[in-house]
Short mmCIF file of C-alpha atoms and ligand atoms in Angstrom, two decimals:
data_model
loop_
_atom_site.label_atom_id
_atom_site.label_comp_id
_atom_site.label_asym_id
_atom_site.label_seq_id
_atom_site.Cartn_x
_atom_site.Cartn_y
_atom_site.Cartn_z
CA MET A 1 83.58 127.21 84.97
CA GLU A 2 81.55 130.07 86.45
CA PRO A 3 83.66 133.24 86.35
CA VAL A 4 85.67 133.98 89.50
CA ALA A 5 88.07 136.90 89.90
CA VAL A 6 90.97 137.93 92.09
CA VAL A 7 89.73 141.27 93.41
CA GLY A 8 92.18 142.08 96.20
CA VAL A 9 95.80 141.21 96.97
CA GLY A 10 98.25 141.87 99.79
CA MET A 11 101.81 140.80 100.50
CA THR A 12 104.16 141.66 103.34
CA ARG A 13 107.84 142.22 102.70
CA MET A 14 109.84 139.03 102.76
CA GLU A 15 112.58 139.12 105.36
CA ARG A 16 115.08 136.74 106.92
CA GLU A 17 113.66 137.56 110.31
CA ARG A 18 110.63 139.70 111.01
CA ARG A 19 111.70 139.98 114.59
CA PRO A 20 109.09 142.27 116.12
CA ASP A 21 106.06 140.30 114.95
CA GLY A 22 104.48 136.90 115.40
CA TYR A 23 102.93 135.19 112.40
CA ALA A 24 99.42 136.38 113.27
CA ASP A 25 100.73 139.95 113.00
CA LEU A 26 102.01 139.19 109.51
CA VAL A 27 98.64 137.71 108.56
CA TYR A 28 96.82 140.80 109.83
CA GLU A 29 99.08 143.04 107.76
CA ALA A 30 98.53 141.02 104.57
CA VAL A 31 94.77 140.72 105.13
CA CYS A 32 94.39 144.48 105.70
CA LEU A 33 96.35 145.16 102.50
CA ALA A 34 94.17 142.74 100.50
CA LEU A 35 90.92 144.17 101.87
CA ALA A 36 92.05 147.74 101.17
CA ASP A 37 93.07 146.69 97.68
CA ALA A 38 89.62 145.18 97.10
CA GLY A 39 87.91 148.19 98.64
CA MET A 40 86.13 145.80 100.98
CA THR A 41 85.56 145.50 104.70
CA ILE A 42 85.82 142.22 106.59
CA ASP A 43 81.99 142.10 106.64
CA GLN A 44 82.03 141.55 102.89
CA VAL A 45 84.17 138.44 103.28
CA ASP A 46 81.84 135.42 103.13
CA ASN A 47 84.38 132.78 104.15
CA VAL A 48 88.05 132.36 104.91
CA VAL A 49 90.68 129.81 103.89
CA THR A 50 93.89 129.91 105.91
CA ILE A 51 97.09 128.19 104.83
CA SER A 52 99.48 126.95 107.48
CA ASN A 53 101.61 124.01 108.56
CA ASP A 54 101.62 122.75 112.14
CA PHE A 55 105.31 121.74 112.06
CA PHE A 56 106.43 125.13 110.81
CA ASP A 57 104.33 126.91 113.44
CA GLY A 58 105.30 124.49 116.20
CA ARG A 59 101.71 123.94 117.30
CA THR A 60 98.73 121.85 116.30
CA ILE A 61 95.67 123.40 114.62
CA SER A 62 97.99 126.22 113.60
CA SER A 63 95.17 127.72 111.52
CA MET A 64 93.27 128.68 114.67
CA ALA A 65 96.16 130.82 115.87
CA VAL A 66 95.43 133.31 113.09
CA GLN A 67 91.66 133.31 113.55
CA ASP A 68 91.46 136.87 114.85
CA ALA A 69 94.13 138.18 112.50
CA CYS A 70 92.32 136.94 109.39
CA GLY A 71 88.94 138.21 110.48
CA SER A 72 87.26 134.81 110.51
CA TYR A 73 85.41 135.38 113.76
CA ASP A 74 81.78 134.22 113.29
CA LYS A 75 82.53 133.05 109.76
CA ASN A 76 83.02 129.76 107.96
CA ILE A 77 86.77 129.10 108.07
CA SER A 78 88.69 126.19 106.65
CA THR A 79 92.35 125.35 106.24
CA VAL A 80 94.75 124.00 103.68
CA GLU A 81 98.03 122.51 104.84
CA GLY A 82 100.11 123.03 101.73
CA ASP A 83 101.30 125.63 99.28
CA GLY A 84 99.26 128.80 98.79
CA ALA A 85 98.44 127.96 95.16
CA PHE A 86 96.50 124.94 96.46
CA GLY A 87 94.89 126.96 99.25
CA ALA A 88 93.66 129.48 96.69
CA PHE A 89 92.31 126.59 94.61
CA TYR A 90 90.20 125.52 97.59
CA GLY A 91 89.07 129.11 98.10
CA LEU A 92 88.00 129.21 94.46
CA MET A 93 86.04 125.96 94.79
CA ARG A 94 84.16 127.33 97.77
CA ILE A 95 82.86 130.14 95.55
CA LEU A 96 82.09 127.67 92.74
CA SER A 97 80.03 125.64 95.23
CA GLY A 98 77.56 128.50 95.18
CA SER A 99 77.63 128.85 98.94
CA PHE A 100 79.91 131.89 99.07
CA GLY A 101 80.30 135.03 96.97
CA THR A 102 83.77 135.91 98.26
CA THR A 103 86.68 134.01 99.84
CA LEU A 104 89.59 135.52 101.72
CA VAL A 105 92.68 133.31 101.35
CA CYS A 106 95.70 133.96 103.57
CA ALA A 107 99.03 132.23 104.17
CA HIS A 108 101.87 132.81 106.60
CA HIS A 109 105.34 131.50 107.30
CA LYS A 110 108.08 132.35 109.76
CA GLY A 111 111.10 130.35 108.74
CA SER A 112 113.10 132.29 111.31
CA GLU A 113 111.37 130.50 114.18
CA SER A 114 112.41 126.93 113.41
CA ASP A 115 115.01 124.73 111.76
CA MET A 116 114.22 124.32 108.07
CA SER A 117 116.26 121.12 107.66
CA LEU A 118 114.59 119.38 110.61
CA ILE A 119 111.11 120.34 109.48
CA THR A 120 111.61 119.42 105.84
CA ASN A 121 113.19 116.14 107.01
CA ALA A 122 109.85 115.46 108.68
CA MET A 123 108.01 115.48 105.34
CA PHE A 124 109.69 112.19 104.49
CA ASP A 125 108.68 108.68 105.51
CA PRO A 126 109.56 108.11 109.18
CA VAL A 127 110.22 104.38 108.74
CA TYR A 128 112.39 104.30 105.62
CA GLU A 129 113.67 107.78 104.82
CA ARG A 130 113.79 110.21 107.71
CA SER A 131 116.58 108.47 109.61
CA LEU A 132 118.79 108.89 106.53
CA GLY A 133 118.78 112.66 106.98
CA ILE A 134 116.99 113.50 103.72
CA GLU A 135 115.45 117.00 103.68
CA ALA A 136 114.60 119.83 101.27
CA VAL A 137 118.09 120.66 99.99
CA THR A 138 119.35 117.06 99.79
CA SER A 139 116.26 115.87 97.93
CA ALA A 140 116.44 118.85 95.57
CA ALA A 141 120.09 118.02 94.85
CA LEU A 142 119.10 114.46 93.92
CA GLN A 143 116.44 115.83 91.57
CA ALA A 144 118.80 118.43 90.08
CA ARG A 145 121.38 115.71 89.32
CA ALA A 146 118.73 113.41 87.78
CA TYR A 147 117.47 116.23 85.54
CA MET A 148 120.91 117.55 84.56
CA ASP A 149 122.27 114.09 83.85
CA ARG A 150 119.31 113.07 81.70
CA TYR A 151 119.17 116.23 79.59
CA GLY A 152 122.78 117.40 79.61
CA VAL A 153 121.97 120.58 81.57
CA SER A 154 125.00 122.33 83.09
CA GLU A 155 125.45 124.01 86.47
CA GLU A 156 126.00 127.24 84.54
CA ASP A 157 122.58 126.87 82.88
CA CYS A 158 121.03 126.75 86.36
CA ALA A 159 123.24 129.54 87.72
CA LEU A 160 121.88 131.88 85.07
CA VAL A 161 118.37 131.53 86.54
CA SER A 162 119.66 132.70 89.89
CA VAL A 163 121.43 135.66 88.26
CA LYS A 164 118.29 136.64 86.34
CA ASN A 165 115.81 136.31 89.21
CA ARG A 166 117.93 138.06 91.82
CA ALA A 167 118.49 140.92 89.37
CA ASN A 168 114.72 141.12 88.79
CA ALA A 169 114.33 141.34 92.57
CA LEU A 170 116.25 144.63 92.53
CA ARG A 171 113.01 146.11 91.15
CA ASN A 172 110.80 144.48 93.78
CA PRO A 173 110.67 146.40 97.09
CA LEU A 174 109.17 143.34 98.86
CA ALA A 175 112.04 141.02 97.88
CA GLN A 176 114.40 139.71 100.52
CA LEU A 177 117.39 138.91 98.34
CA PRO A 178 117.85 141.38 95.50
CA LEU A 179 121.37 140.82 94.21
CA GLU A 180 123.56 141.83 91.33
CA LEU A 181 125.28 138.57 90.53
CA THR A 182 127.34 136.97 87.80
CA VAL A 183 127.24 133.33 86.74
CA GLU A 184 130.83 133.07 88.03
CA GLU A 185 129.74 134.25 91.48
CA VAL A 186 126.96 131.67 91.62
CA MET A 187 129.39 129.00 90.40
CA SER A 188 131.97 129.86 93.03
CA SER A 189 129.52 129.92 95.94
CA PRO A 190 130.01 126.87 98.20
CA TYR A 191 128.21 123.61 97.56
CA LEU A 192 125.43 122.71 99.98
CA ALA A 193 124.70 119.42 98.26
CA GLU A 194 126.36 118.96 94.91
CA PRO A 195 125.29 120.17 92.27
CA LEU A 196 123.42 122.79 94.37
CA LYS A 197 125.40 125.76 95.62
CA VAL A 198 124.33 128.36 98.17
CA LEU A 199 123.35 130.80 95.43
CA ASP A 200 121.21 128.17 93.65
CA CYS A 201 118.98 127.94 96.71
CA CYS A 202 116.16 130.12 98.02
CA PRO A 203 116.67 131.85 101.36
CA VAL A 204 114.79 131.07 104.57
CA SER A 205 112.12 133.75 104.92
CA ASP A 206 109.37 135.29 107.00
CA GLY A 207 106.27 136.60 105.26
CA ALA A 208 102.55 136.47 104.68
CA ALA A 209 100.12 137.06 101.83
CA ALA A 210 96.39 137.32 101.31
CA LEU A 211 94.02 137.50 98.40
CA VAL A 212 90.30 138.00 97.93
CA LEU A 213 88.45 135.92 95.35
CA ALA A 214 84.96 136.88 94.22
CA SER A 215 82.13 135.63 92.03
CA ALA A 216 81.28 137.74 88.96
CA GLU A 217 78.42 139.43 90.78
CA ARG A 218 80.51 140.30 93.82
CA ALA A 219 83.54 141.27 91.72
CA ARG A 220 81.47 144.06 90.20
CA LYS A 221 81.18 145.65 93.64
CA ALA A 222 84.93 145.50 94.34
CA ALA A 223 87.07 148.60 93.98
CA GLY A 224 89.79 147.52 91.60
CA LYS A 225 90.06 145.91 88.21
CA PRO A 226 89.11 142.22 88.53
CA VAL A 227 91.60 139.64 87.31
CA TRP A 228 89.76 136.58 86.08
CA VAL A 229 90.65 132.95 86.67
CA ARG A 230 90.65 131.58 83.15
CA GLY A 231 91.98 128.14 83.95
CA VAL A 232 93.26 126.23 86.96
CA ALA A 233 94.21 122.62 87.70
CA HIS A 234 96.42 120.50 89.90
CA CYS A 235 97.93 117.06 89.57
CA CYS A 236 99.91 114.89 91.96
CA ASP A 237 102.72 112.38 91.41
CA ALA A 238 103.93 109.62 93.80
CA TYR A 239 104.94 110.62 97.33
CA HIS A 240 107.99 108.37 97.79
CA LEU A 241 110.97 109.78 95.93
CA GLY A 242 111.92 106.18 95.13
CA ASP A 243 108.65 105.66 93.27
CA ARG A 244 109.32 108.58 90.91
CA ASP A 245 111.60 109.41 88.04
CA LEU A 246 112.83 112.66 89.56
CA SER A 247 113.75 114.11 86.14
CA ASP A 248 110.13 113.70 85.04
CA VAL A 249 107.59 116.57 85.07
CA ARG A 250 104.50 114.50 84.26
CA ALA A 251 102.32 115.93 87.04
CA LEU A 252 103.07 119.49 85.94
CA GLN A 253 102.43 118.65 82.29
CA ARG A 254 99.03 117.23 83.21
CA ALA A 255 98.08 120.17 85.42
CA ALA A 256 99.19 122.65 82.75
CA ALA A 257 97.32 120.81 79.98
CA LYS A 258 94.08 120.98 81.99
CA ALA A 259 94.50 124.63 82.95
CA TYR A 260 95.43 125.64 79.39
CA SER A 261 92.48 123.76 77.93
CA MET A 262 90.10 125.59 80.29
CA ALA A 263 91.70 128.89 79.26
CA GLY A 264 91.70 128.01 75.56
CA ILE A 265 95.47 128.23 75.31
CA ASP A 266 97.07 126.17 72.55
CA ASP A 267 100.54 127.65 72.36
CA PRO A 268 101.74 128.81 75.80
CA ALA A 269 104.93 130.45 74.51
CA ARG A 270 102.89 132.67 72.21
CA GLU A 271 99.76 133.24 74.29
CA ILE A 272 101.15 133.68 77.80
CA ASP A 273 102.74 137.04 78.53
CA VAL A 274 104.30 136.45 81.93
CA VAL A 275 105.02 133.50 84.27
CA GLU A 276 105.55 133.33 88.02
CA LEU A 277 106.74 129.86 89.02
CA TYR A 278 108.09 128.08 92.08
CA ASP A 279 111.88 128.44 91.74
CA ALA A 280 112.90 127.33 95.23
CA PHE A 281 116.11 126.14 93.53
CA SER A 282 117.49 127.48 90.26
CA TYR A 283 117.16 124.15 88.38
CA MET A 284 113.43 124.10 89.24
CA GLU A 285 112.73 127.09 87.02
CA LEU A 286 114.18 125.18 84.07
CA MET A 287 112.27 121.98 84.83
CA TRP A 288 108.98 123.76 85.47
CA LEU A 289 109.31 125.85 82.30
CA GLU A 290 109.60 122.62 80.34
CA GLY A 291 106.66 121.12 82.22
CA LEU A 292 104.61 124.24 81.50
CA GLY A 293 105.27 123.70 77.80
CA PHE A 294 107.38 126.75 77.01
CA CYS A 295 109.98 124.54 75.31
CA GLY A 296 110.87 120.89 74.89
CA ARG A 297 112.45 118.78 77.61
CA GLY A 298 116.04 119.81 78.28
CA GLU A 299 115.69 123.07 76.33
CA ALA A 300 114.93 125.57 79.12
CA GLY A 301 118.61 126.27 79.74
CA ARG A 302 119.04 127.43 76.15
CA LEU A 303 115.74 129.35 76.32
CA THR A 304 117.03 131.18 79.40
CA ALA A 305 120.48 131.84 77.95
CA GLY A 306 118.77 133.29 74.85
CA GLY A 307 117.01 135.85 77.04
CA ALA A 308 113.43 134.70 76.33
CA THR A 309 112.60 134.59 80.06
CA SER A 310 114.30 137.86 81.03
CA LEU A 311 112.34 141.03 81.83
CA GLU A 312 112.80 142.17 78.22
CA GLY A 313 112.21 138.72 76.74
CA ASN A 314 109.26 137.12 75.01
CA THR A 315 107.88 135.57 78.21
CA PRO A 316 109.40 137.09 81.35
CA VAL A 317 109.60 134.48 84.11
CA ASN A 318 109.63 135.51 87.76
CA ALA A 319 109.78 139.23 87.08
CA SER A 320 109.31 139.65 90.84
CA GLY A 321 112.48 137.69 91.58
CA GLY A 322 110.56 134.52 92.39
CA CYS A 323 111.26 132.26 95.35
CA LEU A 324 115.01 132.71 94.89
CA ALA A 325 114.49 136.29 96.07
CA GLY A 326 112.38 135.28 99.07
CA ASN A 327 110.65 132.03 99.96
CA PRO A 328 108.19 132.13 102.80
CA VAL A 329 107.05 128.51 102.38
CA LEU A 330 103.27 128.11 101.76
CA VAL A 331 103.04 131.87 101.13
CA ALA A 332 105.21 131.42 98.03
CA GLY A 333 102.51 129.97 95.77
CA LEU A 334 100.06 132.65 96.83
CA ASN A 335 102.69 135.27 96.03
CA ARG A 336 103.04 133.77 92.54
CA ILE A 337 99.28 134.24 91.93
CA ILE A 338 99.31 137.75 93.42
CA GLU A 339 102.28 138.80 91.30
CA CYS A 340 100.44 137.52 88.20
CA ALA A 341 97.29 139.42 89.19
CA LEU A 342 99.32 142.62 89.61
CA GLN A 343 100.97 142.05 86.22
CA VAL A 344 97.57 141.66 84.54
CA ARG A 345 96.36 144.83 86.27
CA GLY A 346 99.48 146.66 85.12
CA GLU A 347 100.25 147.48 88.74
CA ALA A 348 103.39 145.45 89.42
CA GLY A 349 105.46 148.60 89.85
CA GLU A 350 109.07 148.65 88.74
CA HIS A 351 108.99 145.04 87.61
CA GLN A 352 105.83 145.50 85.52
CA VAL A 353 106.05 143.82 82.14
CA GLU A 354 104.46 145.77 79.30
CA GLY A 355 101.13 144.71 77.85
CA VAL A 356 100.35 141.68 80.03
CA ARG A 357 96.99 140.16 79.16
CA THR A 358 97.52 136.56 80.23
CA ALA A 359 99.67 135.34 83.12
CA VAL A 360 100.49 131.89 84.49
CA ALA A 361 101.25 131.14 88.14
CA GLN A 362 102.48 127.79 89.45
CA GLY A 363 102.88 126.40 92.96
CA ILE A 364 104.20 123.08 94.22
CA ASN A 365 103.53 120.78 97.15
CA GLY A 366 105.52 117.85 98.46
CA PRO A 367 109.17 116.95 97.99
CA CYS A 368 110.76 117.79 94.61
CA GLY A 369 107.53 119.12 93.10
CA GLN A 370 105.41 116.07 93.87
CA SER A 371 102.26 117.99 92.96
CA HIS A 372 101.71 121.11 90.91
CA CYS A 373 98.96 123.70 90.77
CA VAL A 374 98.73 125.88 87.65
CA TRP A 375 96.68 129.08 87.38
CA VAL A 376 95.93 131.02 84.20
CA LEU A 377 94.84 134.59 84.93
CA GLY A 378 93.62 137.22 82.51
CA GLY A 379 92.04 140.66 82.24
CA GLU A 380 89.00 139.33 80.39
CA ARG A 381 86.55 136.65 81.41
CA MET B 1 119.38 169.67 113.58
CA ALA B 2 115.72 168.90 114.02
CA GLY B 3 116.36 165.62 112.24
CA GLU B 4 119.10 164.78 114.71
CA LYS B 5 116.76 165.40 117.60
CA ASN B 6 114.13 163.17 116.05
CA GLY B 7 116.77 160.49 115.59
CA GLU B 8 117.70 160.66 119.28
CA GLY B 9 114.08 160.45 120.29
CA LYS B 10 113.59 157.39 118.12
CA GLU B 11 116.64 155.71 119.60
CA ALA B 12 115.41 156.30 123.13
CA LYS B 13 112.04 154.84 122.23
CA GLU B 14 113.66 151.80 120.66
CA GLU B 15 115.66 151.14 123.80
CA ARG B 16 112.44 150.65 125.68
CA LYS B 17 111.05 148.31 122.99
CA GLU B 18 112.11 144.90 124.20
CA LEU B 19 111.41 141.94 121.92
CA ILE B 20 110.96 138.67 123.73
CA LYS B 21 111.31 135.19 122.27
CA LEU B 22 110.36 131.94 123.94
CA GLU B 23 112.47 128.83 123.37
CA SER B 24 110.90 125.40 123.06
CA GLY B 25 114.05 124.08 124.73
CA GLU B 26 114.67 120.36 124.87
CA ALA B 27 111.00 119.46 124.65
CA GLU B 28 110.36 116.51 122.35
CA GLN B 29 107.34 115.03 120.66
CA PRO B 30 108.02 111.30 120.70
CA PHE B 31 106.23 109.03 118.22
CA ARG B 32 105.99 105.26 117.75
CA TRP B 33 105.43 104.61 114.05
CA SER B 34 104.15 101.19 113.00
CA ALA B 35 106.16 99.78 110.13
CA GLY B 36 103.19 97.56 109.23
CA THR B 37 103.30 93.84 108.43
CA TYR B 38 105.39 94.11 105.27
CA GLY B 39 107.56 96.88 106.66
CA SER B 40 108.29 94.77 109.72
CA ARG B 41 109.25 91.86 107.48
CA PHE B 42 111.49 94.15 105.39
CA LEU B 43 113.26 95.57 108.43
CA SER B 44 113.61 92.21 110.23
CA GLU B 45 115.13 90.68 107.08
CA LEU B 46 117.67 93.50 107.04
CA ARG B 47 118.42 92.95 110.72
CA ASP B 48 118.47 89.13 110.83
CA ASN B 49 119.63 88.07 107.37
CA CYS B 50 121.11 91.14 105.66
CA ARG B 51 118.57 90.68 102.88
CA PHE B 52 116.20 92.98 101.02
CA VAL B 53 112.58 92.04 100.42
CA GLY B 54 110.10 93.59 97.99
CA VAL B 55 106.51 92.95 96.97
CA ARG B 56 105.22 92.28 93.45
CA CYS B 57 102.02 93.75 92.01
CA PRO B 58 99.86 91.04 90.41
CA CYS B 59 98.47 93.62 88.02
CA CYS B 60 101.43 95.61 86.60
CA GLY B 61 104.23 93.28 87.75
CA ARG B 62 106.12 96.13 89.42
CA VAL B 63 108.28 95.10 92.42
CA TYR B 64 108.10 97.64 95.23
CA VAL B 65 111.00 98.05 97.67
CA PRO B 66 110.37 98.65 100.52
CA PRO B 67 107.23 96.51 100.28
CA ARG B 68 103.86 98.12 100.90
CA ARG B 69 100.22 97.08 100.95
CA VAL B 70 98.89 98.79 97.83
CA CYS B 71 100.11 99.49 94.28
CA GLY B 72 99.20 103.16 93.83
CA PRO B 73 98.84 103.24 90.03
CA CYS B 74 96.81 99.96 89.95
CA PHE B 75 95.10 100.46 93.32
CA ARG B 76 95.51 96.72 93.95
CA GLU B 77 96.42 94.94 97.15
CA LEU B 78 99.88 93.36 97.07
CA THR B 79 100.56 89.94 98.58
CA GLU B 80 103.58 88.35 96.86
CA LEU B 81 106.75 89.11 98.80
CA VAL B 82 109.88 88.54 96.69
CA PRO B 83 113.61 88.70 97.47
CA VAL B 84 115.66 91.39 95.74
CA SER B 85 119.42 91.81 95.44
CA ASP B 86 121.71 93.74 97.77
CA GLU B 87 123.39 95.08 94.64
CA GLY B 88 122.04 97.68 92.29
CA GLU B 89 122.68 100.90 90.41
CA VAL B 90 122.82 104.61 91.18
CA ILE B 91 119.79 106.42 89.72
CA THR B 92 120.88 109.86 90.96
CA PHE B 93 123.25 111.15 93.64
CA THR B 94 124.61 114.09 95.58
CA VAL B 95 127.43 114.83 97.95
CA VAL B 96 126.12 116.65 101.00
CA SER B 97 128.39 119.33 102.46
CA PHE B 98 126.17 121.07 104.99
CA GLY B 99 125.80 119.93 108.58
CA PHE B 100 122.49 118.46 109.62
CA VAL B 101 121.53 117.05 112.99
CA ASP B 102 119.80 113.74 112.38
CA PRO B 103 116.56 113.81 114.40
CA SER B 104 116.65 110.03 114.90
CA THR B 105 120.09 110.01 116.48
CA GLY B 106 120.53 113.59 117.65
CA ARG B 107 123.98 113.51 116.07
CA GLN B 108 125.35 115.36 113.10
CA LYS B 109 126.72 113.12 110.41
CA PRO B 110 130.25 114.21 109.50
CA VAL B 111 130.32 116.06 106.15
CA PRO B 112 130.84 115.57 103.29
CA TYR B 113 128.96 112.36 102.63
CA GLY B 114 127.65 110.68 99.50
CA TYR B 115 123.92 110.19 99.06
CA ALA B 116 122.07 108.31 96.34
CA VAL B 117 118.81 107.05 94.97
CA ILE B 118 119.48 103.36 94.34
CA LYS B 119 117.66 100.77 92.25
CA LEU B 120 118.30 97.30 93.67
CA ASP B 121 118.47 94.51 91.09
CA GLY B 122 115.02 92.93 90.90
CA ALA B 123 113.23 96.05 92.18
CA ASP B 124 111.29 98.60 90.14
CA THR B 125 111.25 101.36 92.74
CA TYR B 126 114.23 102.97 94.41
CA ILE B 127 115.55 103.43 97.93
CA LEU B 128 117.60 106.26 99.38
CA HIS B 129 120.91 105.64 101.11
CA TYR B 130 124.43 106.81 101.79
CA LEU B 131 127.33 106.18 99.43
CA ASP B 132 130.91 105.48 100.53
CA GLU B 133 132.27 108.01 97.99
CA THR B 134 132.46 111.76 98.63
CA ASP B 135 134.10 112.90 95.40
CA PRO B 136 131.24 113.70 92.98
CA GLY B 137 133.64 113.28 90.08
CA LYS B 138 133.98 109.60 90.96
CA ILE B 139 130.23 108.86 91.08
CA LYS B 140 128.19 108.33 87.93
CA VAL B 141 124.50 107.81 87.31
CA GLY B 142 124.30 104.11 86.48
CA ALA B 143 127.27 103.17 88.71
CA ARG B 144 127.03 99.73 90.35
CA VAL B 145 126.74 99.61 94.14
CA LYS B 146 126.47 96.99 96.89
CA ALA B 147 125.00 97.29 100.37
CA VAL B 148 127.44 97.23 103.29
CA PHE B 149 125.64 96.12 106.44
CA ALA B 150 126.29 97.45 109.92
CA GLU B 151 127.71 94.99 112.45
CA GLU B 152 125.07 95.89 115.02
CA ARG B 153 121.59 95.90 113.51
CA SER B 154 118.34 96.90 115.14
CA GLY B 155 115.72 96.67 112.40
CA SER B 156 116.01 100.04 110.67
CA MET B 157 117.32 101.48 107.42
CA LEU B 158 120.53 102.23 109.34
CA ASP B 159 121.17 98.46 109.45
CA VAL B 160 122.70 99.20 106.07
CA LYS B 161 125.80 101.27 106.85
CA HIS B 162 126.03 102.59 103.30
CA PHE B 163 126.31 101.42 99.71
CA ALA B 164 129.79 100.85 98.36
CA LEU B 165 130.64 101.77 94.77
CA LEU B 166 131.70 98.62 92.92
CA ARG B 167 134.75 99.59 90.96
CA ALA B 168 135.27 97.58 87.80
ZN1 ZN C 401 100.46 97.61 89.96
#
């Protein structure tokens, strides 16, 4: 792959309700931060990829509503309806096509403006599934049970992820839900859908993020230290929940294998210094860690309990607090990539992990992690 | 004291800053989704005969329920409709405790309720449905279940009222 770098990043704070501002305002804020970080003006942006979802925004062609805010006027602009990790992938491909030297990628979400259950219900099949009330939390509970039952994972194992990530969030000024918690407190929080309790679940959030990708030639002209894309891949499993073994992480394993092979990584646990993954629910961190190859199937609970994924551990996971500390949908995957870029630059602030050379970010699309996008970022090409 | 003054000034400014929100109100976006030929057959069999129908892939032999046109993994067109049982097993389950207004009925289903991924005997894929049990301690992965049909049926998944746990 021709070298492409992340040269500018910007994230808004994640909040339960960003009352004064519409989503275009959030996009403008994130885009300005990313451009300033890159030391670029909007004129140096060759094309724009926006990330939005018409249901969440309550309007069709939702991408066009941020056209001014993302500076795409008189430019080539295209849209991804899906998680930010996939939107960034498209932005990367547009540079690899040779047509563009830089891509601005931006994502926004205002969970405060709609009903999360109704909208996530709408991702399911309208003929066979939607009328049965399935939505994000219910489907996640079905997956959590399938995973826990198959591998003997306990609710306490999952609770520990929530404790760890919310504590990490205490060091992240952009986090929405920094909390000092104990496993007992997570365990005694009320069930939403058994085995998932309130404190196993991400909050509803408002937020936006933006990043600037650049070819090697254009990255040289950017202000900051470029963070290189060393490997990236995505892979998709079946859409219908009933067509999948929900305890399986095949799609993630395939995406990770491809991304690692591009990056020349043989032993992820040894060669990857930090991971930001899509922990919308505590059990997901365990499943995705196994899918990313940091341990065998069913072993991530023990890995977590042993401290390997804590801030001081061998491979800190979600040092930022992850999605459990704030989950603007669609933005979340972009935030994972941005947090990894900051870690590689050594500029993650209070949650910086020492000596990060290689970082892995993961985003998901579709119910229960139907598809996965894995990014390997590093300081060297 | 200067700080206090600044604080007052800020408060006065904030009073003037009115934040307006617009409600979408009762507006709806109605749709009419085609169930397709096989889907129509599946739903009419539920409605008229309280039976489940699947479709078999000639290539991998997998039986899909509900039936659909194409086997994804084989990318082959499916033509052989086959009957499957109204009994099966629980693949995974949950008990839902949070309220949720069902968009198809506009009503909130009383909580808690059991929910499961179910493999009907003779099928290779699973369906989602309600369970008649709300105590998670009494539900097991692998438990046997049987469909309980609604008295009034209209050709939808809700023609099955729920699945009942078959207690040995
Ligand atoms: Zn087949």
